PDB file of C-alpha atoms in Angstrom:
ATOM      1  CA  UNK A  15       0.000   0.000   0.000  1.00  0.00           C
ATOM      2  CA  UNK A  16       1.283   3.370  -0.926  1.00  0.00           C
ATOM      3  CA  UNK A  17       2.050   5.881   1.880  1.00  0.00           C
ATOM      4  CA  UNK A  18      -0.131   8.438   2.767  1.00  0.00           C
ATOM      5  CA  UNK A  19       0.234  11.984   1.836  1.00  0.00           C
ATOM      6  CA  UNK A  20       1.206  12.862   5.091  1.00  0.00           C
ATOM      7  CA  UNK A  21       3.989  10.119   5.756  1.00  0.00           C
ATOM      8  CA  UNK A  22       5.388  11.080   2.363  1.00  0.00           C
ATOM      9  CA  UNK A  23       5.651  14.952   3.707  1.00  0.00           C
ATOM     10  CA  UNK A  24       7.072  14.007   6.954  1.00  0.00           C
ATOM     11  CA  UNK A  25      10.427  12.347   5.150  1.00  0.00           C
ATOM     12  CA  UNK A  26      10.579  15.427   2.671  1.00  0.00           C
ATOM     13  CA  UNK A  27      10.011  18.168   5.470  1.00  0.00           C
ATOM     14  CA  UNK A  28      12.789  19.966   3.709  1.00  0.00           C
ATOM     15  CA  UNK A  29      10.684  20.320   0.533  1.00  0.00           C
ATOM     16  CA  UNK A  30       8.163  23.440   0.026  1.00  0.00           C
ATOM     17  CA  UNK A  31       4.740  23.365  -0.632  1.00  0.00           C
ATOM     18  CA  UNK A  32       5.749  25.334  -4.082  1.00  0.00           C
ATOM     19  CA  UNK A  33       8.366  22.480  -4.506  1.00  0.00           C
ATOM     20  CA  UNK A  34       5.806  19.356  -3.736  1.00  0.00           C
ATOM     21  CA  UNK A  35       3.330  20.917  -6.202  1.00  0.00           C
ATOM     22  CA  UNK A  36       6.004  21.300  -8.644  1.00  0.00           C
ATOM     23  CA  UNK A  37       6.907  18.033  -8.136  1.00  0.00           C
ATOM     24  CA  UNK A  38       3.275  16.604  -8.459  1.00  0.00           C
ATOM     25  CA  UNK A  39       3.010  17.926 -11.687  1.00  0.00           C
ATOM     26  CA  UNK A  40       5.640  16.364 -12.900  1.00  0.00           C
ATOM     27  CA  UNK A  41       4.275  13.034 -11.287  1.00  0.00           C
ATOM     28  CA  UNK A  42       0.994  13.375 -12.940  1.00  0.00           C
ATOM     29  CA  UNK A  43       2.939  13.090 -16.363  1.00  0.00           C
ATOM     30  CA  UNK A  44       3.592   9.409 -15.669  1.00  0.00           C
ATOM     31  CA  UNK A  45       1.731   6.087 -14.888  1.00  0.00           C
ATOM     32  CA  UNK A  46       1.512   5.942 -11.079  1.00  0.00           C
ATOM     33  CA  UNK A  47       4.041   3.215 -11.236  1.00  0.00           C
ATOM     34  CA  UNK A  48       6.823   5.607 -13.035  1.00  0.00           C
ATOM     35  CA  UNK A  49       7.421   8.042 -10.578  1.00  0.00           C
ATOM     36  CA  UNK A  50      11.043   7.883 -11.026  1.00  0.00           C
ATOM     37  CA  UNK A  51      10.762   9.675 -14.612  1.00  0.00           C
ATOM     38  CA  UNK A  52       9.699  12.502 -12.892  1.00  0.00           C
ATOM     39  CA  UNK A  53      13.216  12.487 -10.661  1.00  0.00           C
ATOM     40  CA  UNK A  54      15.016  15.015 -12.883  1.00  0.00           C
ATOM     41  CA  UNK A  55      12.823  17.687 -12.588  1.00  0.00           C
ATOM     42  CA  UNK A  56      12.068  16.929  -9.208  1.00  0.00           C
ATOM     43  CA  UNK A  57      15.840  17.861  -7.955  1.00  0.00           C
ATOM     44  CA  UNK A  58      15.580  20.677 -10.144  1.00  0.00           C
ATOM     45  CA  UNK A  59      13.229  22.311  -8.357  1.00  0.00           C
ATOM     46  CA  UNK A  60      14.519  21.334  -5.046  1.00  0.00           C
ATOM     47  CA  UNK A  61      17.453  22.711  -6.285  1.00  0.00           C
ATOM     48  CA  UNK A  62      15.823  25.898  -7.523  1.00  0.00           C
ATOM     49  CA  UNK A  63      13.874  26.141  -3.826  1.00  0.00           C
ATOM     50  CA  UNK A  64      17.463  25.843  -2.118  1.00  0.00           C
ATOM     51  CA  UNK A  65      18.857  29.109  -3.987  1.00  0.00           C
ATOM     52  CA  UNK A  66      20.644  27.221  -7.143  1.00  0.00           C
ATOM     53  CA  UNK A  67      22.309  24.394  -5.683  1.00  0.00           C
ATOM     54  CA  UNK A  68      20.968  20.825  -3.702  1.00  0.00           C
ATOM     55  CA  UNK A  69      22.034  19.428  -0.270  1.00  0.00           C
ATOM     56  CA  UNK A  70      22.426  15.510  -0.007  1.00  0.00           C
ATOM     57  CA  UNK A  71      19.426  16.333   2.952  1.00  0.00           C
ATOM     58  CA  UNK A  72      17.479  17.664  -0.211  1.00  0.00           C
ATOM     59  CA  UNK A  73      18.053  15.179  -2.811  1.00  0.00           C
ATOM     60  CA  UNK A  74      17.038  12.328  -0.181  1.00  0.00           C
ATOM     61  CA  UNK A  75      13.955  14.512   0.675  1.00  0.00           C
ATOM     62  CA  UNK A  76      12.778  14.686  -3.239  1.00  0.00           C
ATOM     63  CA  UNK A  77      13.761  10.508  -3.056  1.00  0.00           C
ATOM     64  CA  UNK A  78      11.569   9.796   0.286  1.00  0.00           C
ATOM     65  CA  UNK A  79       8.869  12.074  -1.945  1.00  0.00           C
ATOM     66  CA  UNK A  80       8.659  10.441  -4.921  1.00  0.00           C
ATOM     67  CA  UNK A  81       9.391   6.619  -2.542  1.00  0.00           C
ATOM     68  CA  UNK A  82      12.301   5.646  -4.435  1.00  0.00           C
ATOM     69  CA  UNK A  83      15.529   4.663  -2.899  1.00  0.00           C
ATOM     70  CA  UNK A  84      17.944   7.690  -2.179  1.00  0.00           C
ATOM     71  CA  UNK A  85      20.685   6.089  -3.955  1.00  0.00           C
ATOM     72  CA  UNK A  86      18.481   6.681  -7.487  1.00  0.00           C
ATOM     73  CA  UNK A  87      18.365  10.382  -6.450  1.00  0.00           C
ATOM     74  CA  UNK A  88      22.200  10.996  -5.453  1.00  0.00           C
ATOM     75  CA  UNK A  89      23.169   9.087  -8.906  1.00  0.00           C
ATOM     76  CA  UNK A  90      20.908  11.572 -10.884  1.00  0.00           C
ATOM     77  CA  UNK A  91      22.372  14.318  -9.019  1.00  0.00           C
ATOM     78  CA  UNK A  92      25.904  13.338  -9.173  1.00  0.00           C
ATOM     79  CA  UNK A  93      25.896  12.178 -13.076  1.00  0.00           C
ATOM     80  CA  UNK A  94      24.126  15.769 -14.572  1.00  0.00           C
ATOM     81  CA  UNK A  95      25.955  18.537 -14.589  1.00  0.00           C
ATOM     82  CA  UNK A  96      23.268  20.517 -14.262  1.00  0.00           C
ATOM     83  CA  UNK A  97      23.205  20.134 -10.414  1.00  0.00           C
ATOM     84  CA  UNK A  98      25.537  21.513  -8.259  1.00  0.00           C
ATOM     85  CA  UNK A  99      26.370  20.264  -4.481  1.00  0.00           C
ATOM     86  CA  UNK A 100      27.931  23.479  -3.405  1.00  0.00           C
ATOM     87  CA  UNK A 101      26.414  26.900  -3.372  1.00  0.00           C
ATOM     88  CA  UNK A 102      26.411  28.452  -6.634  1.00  0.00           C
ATOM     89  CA  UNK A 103      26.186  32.674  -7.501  1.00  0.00           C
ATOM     90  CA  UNK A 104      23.004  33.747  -8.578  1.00  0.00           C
ATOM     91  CA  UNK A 105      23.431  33.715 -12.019  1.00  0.00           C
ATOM     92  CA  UNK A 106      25.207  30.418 -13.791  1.00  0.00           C
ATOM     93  CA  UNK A 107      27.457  30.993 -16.734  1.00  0.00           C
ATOM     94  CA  UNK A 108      28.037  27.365 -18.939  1.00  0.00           C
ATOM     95  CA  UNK A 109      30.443  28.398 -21.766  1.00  0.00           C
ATOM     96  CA  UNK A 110      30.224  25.212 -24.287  1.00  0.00           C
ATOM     97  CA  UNK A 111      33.701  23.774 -24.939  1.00  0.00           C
ATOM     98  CA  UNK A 112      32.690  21.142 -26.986  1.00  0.00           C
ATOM     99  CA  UNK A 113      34.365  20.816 -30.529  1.00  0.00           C
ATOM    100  CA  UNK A 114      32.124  23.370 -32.499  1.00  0.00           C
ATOM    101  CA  UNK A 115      32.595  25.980 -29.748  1.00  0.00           C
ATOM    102  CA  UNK A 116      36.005  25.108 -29.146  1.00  0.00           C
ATOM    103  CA  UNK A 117      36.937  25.159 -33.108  1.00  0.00           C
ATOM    104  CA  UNK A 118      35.230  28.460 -33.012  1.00  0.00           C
ATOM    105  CA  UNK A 119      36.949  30.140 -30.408  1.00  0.00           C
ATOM    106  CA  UNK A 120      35.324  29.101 -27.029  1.00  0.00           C
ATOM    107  CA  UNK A 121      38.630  28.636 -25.155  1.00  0.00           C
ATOM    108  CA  UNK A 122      39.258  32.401 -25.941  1.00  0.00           C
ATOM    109  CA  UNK A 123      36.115  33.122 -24.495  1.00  0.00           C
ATOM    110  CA  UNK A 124      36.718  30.671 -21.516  1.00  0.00           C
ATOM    111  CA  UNK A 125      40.086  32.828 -20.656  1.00  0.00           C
ATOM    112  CA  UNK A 126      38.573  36.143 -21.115  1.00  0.00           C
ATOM    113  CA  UNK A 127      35.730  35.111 -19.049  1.00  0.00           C
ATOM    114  CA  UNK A 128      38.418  33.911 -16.632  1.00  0.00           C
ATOM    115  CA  UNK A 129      40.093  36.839 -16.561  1.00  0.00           C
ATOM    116  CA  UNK A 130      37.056  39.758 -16.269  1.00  0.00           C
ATOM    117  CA  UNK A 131      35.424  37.548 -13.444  1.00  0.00           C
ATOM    118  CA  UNK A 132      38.462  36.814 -11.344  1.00  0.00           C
ATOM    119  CA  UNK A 133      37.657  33.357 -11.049  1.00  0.00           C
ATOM    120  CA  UNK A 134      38.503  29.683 -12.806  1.00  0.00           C
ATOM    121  CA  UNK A 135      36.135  27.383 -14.076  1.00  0.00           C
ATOM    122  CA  UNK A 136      33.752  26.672 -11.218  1.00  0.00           C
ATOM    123  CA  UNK A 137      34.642  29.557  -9.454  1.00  0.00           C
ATOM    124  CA  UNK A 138      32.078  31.851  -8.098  1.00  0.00           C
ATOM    125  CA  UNK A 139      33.008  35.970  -8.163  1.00  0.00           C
ATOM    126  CA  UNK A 140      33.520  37.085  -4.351  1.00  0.00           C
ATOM    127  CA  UNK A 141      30.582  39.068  -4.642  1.00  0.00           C
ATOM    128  CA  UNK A 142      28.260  35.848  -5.037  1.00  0.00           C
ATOM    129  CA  UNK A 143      26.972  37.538  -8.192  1.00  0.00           C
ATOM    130  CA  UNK A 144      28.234  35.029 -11.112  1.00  0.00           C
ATOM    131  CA  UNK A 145      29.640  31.089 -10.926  1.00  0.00           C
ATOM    132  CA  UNK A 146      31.790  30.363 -14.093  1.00  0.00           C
ATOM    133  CA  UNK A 147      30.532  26.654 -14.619  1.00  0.00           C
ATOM    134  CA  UNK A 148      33.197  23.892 -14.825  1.00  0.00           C
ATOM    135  CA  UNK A 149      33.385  23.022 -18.421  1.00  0.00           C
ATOM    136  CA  UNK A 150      30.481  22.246 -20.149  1.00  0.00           C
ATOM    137  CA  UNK A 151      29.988  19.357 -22.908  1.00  0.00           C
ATOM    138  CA  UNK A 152      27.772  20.257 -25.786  1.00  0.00           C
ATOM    139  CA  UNK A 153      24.902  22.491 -24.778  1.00  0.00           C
ATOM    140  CA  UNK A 154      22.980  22.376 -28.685  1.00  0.00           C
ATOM    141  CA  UNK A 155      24.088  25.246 -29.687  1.00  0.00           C
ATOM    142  CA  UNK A 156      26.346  24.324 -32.355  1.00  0.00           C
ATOM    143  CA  UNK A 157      24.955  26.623 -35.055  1.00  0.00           C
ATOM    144  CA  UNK A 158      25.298  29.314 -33.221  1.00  0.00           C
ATOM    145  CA  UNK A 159      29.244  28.051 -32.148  1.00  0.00           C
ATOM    146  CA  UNK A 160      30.997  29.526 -29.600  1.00  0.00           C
ATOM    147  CA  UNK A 161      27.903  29.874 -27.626  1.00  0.00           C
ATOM    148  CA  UNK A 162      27.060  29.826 -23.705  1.00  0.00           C
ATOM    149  CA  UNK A 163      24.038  29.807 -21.447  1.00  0.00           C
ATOM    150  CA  UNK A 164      23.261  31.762 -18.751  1.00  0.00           C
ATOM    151  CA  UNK A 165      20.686  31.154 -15.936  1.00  0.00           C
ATOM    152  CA  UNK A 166      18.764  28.987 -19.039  1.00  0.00           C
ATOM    153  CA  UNK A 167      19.253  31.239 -21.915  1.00  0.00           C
ATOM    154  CA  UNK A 168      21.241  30.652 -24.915  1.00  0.00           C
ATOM    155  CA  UNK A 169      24.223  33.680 -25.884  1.00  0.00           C
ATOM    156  CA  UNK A 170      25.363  32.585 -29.393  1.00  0.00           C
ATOM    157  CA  UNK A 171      28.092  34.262 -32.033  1.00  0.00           C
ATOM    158  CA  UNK A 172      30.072  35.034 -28.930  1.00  0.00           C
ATOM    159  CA  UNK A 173      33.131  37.492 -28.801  1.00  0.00           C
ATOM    160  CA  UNK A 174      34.920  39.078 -26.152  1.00  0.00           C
ATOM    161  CA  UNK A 175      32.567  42.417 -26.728  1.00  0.00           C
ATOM    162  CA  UNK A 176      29.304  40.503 -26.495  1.00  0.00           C
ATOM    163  CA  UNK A 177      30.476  38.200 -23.333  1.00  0.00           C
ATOM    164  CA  UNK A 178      31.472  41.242 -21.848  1.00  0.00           C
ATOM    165  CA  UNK A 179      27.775  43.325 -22.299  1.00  0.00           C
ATOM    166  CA  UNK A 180      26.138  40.231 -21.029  1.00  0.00           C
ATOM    167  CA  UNK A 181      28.235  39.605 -18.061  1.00  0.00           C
ATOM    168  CA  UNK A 182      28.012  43.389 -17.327  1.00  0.00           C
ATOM    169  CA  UNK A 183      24.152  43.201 -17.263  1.00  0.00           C
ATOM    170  CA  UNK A 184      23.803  40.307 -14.831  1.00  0.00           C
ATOM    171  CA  UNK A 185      23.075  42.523 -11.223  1.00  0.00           C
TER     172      UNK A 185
END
């Protein structure tokens, strides 16, 4: 028999009501007995409710949620690089350094965004304004090569100039 509603919220106490919902909706995508295709998104919004980056408290919170085992959740969370264990700036630059970008002039781009931000690749900026991603595989932008993404949104036909107006507009 499935747990209750309320023994399911007493493992994930961690987890807001905005972040169960979220979750649910993702849920109601699947058969009942699929839950665990809704696991990505479900650590992305516990990551989103926890400021940008998940806890191992968190991920085992969205795992007691959705009743799967918490070693499902911690091997989602530590194979995508789209979650990040350690607090993060509020805004998250991924400059793609995969072969298009790179044959385009991403590792320019990587070393000027080095240099204006102060920080390496995962750095964050002392301010806690920007974190420099660790390289990034192949984000789909290829077209568009080099290219980056910041806080979800694609930057393509990247130069020094442009990098520099868009990192100057993130507050």
């Amino acid at each position: 028999m499935a747990a209750s509603l309320e023994e399911r919220n007493e493992g994930a106490v961690m987890l807001t009501e905005k972040t169960r919902e979220t979750i649910d909706h993702w849920v109601a995508k699947f058969p009942a007995d699929k839950k665990r295709s809704a696991l990505i998104q479900a650590l992305m919004a516990a990551q989103e409710q926890n400021g940008g980056w998940i806890t191992a408290e968190l991920t085992e919170a969205v795992a007691d949620y959705l009743e799967l085992p918490p070693v499902w959740a911690h091997e989602v969370v530590s194979f995508y690089s789209m979650f990040f264990t350690e607090p993060v700036g509020r805004h998250k630059v991924n400059i793609c350094t995969n072969i298009s970008c790179w044959l385009n002039g991403a590792g320019d781009i990587v070393e000027h965004a080095e240099r204006k931000l102060g920080v390496g690749l995962g750095g964050t900026t002392e301010d806690g304004r920007i974190t420099l991603v660790r390289e990034e595989e192949c984000l789909a932008g290829c077209c568009g090569a080099p290219m980056m993404v910041v806080d979800g949104h694609y930057h393509e036909n990247l130069d020094t100039e442009k990098l520099d107006a868009i990192l100057d507009g993130l507050e």
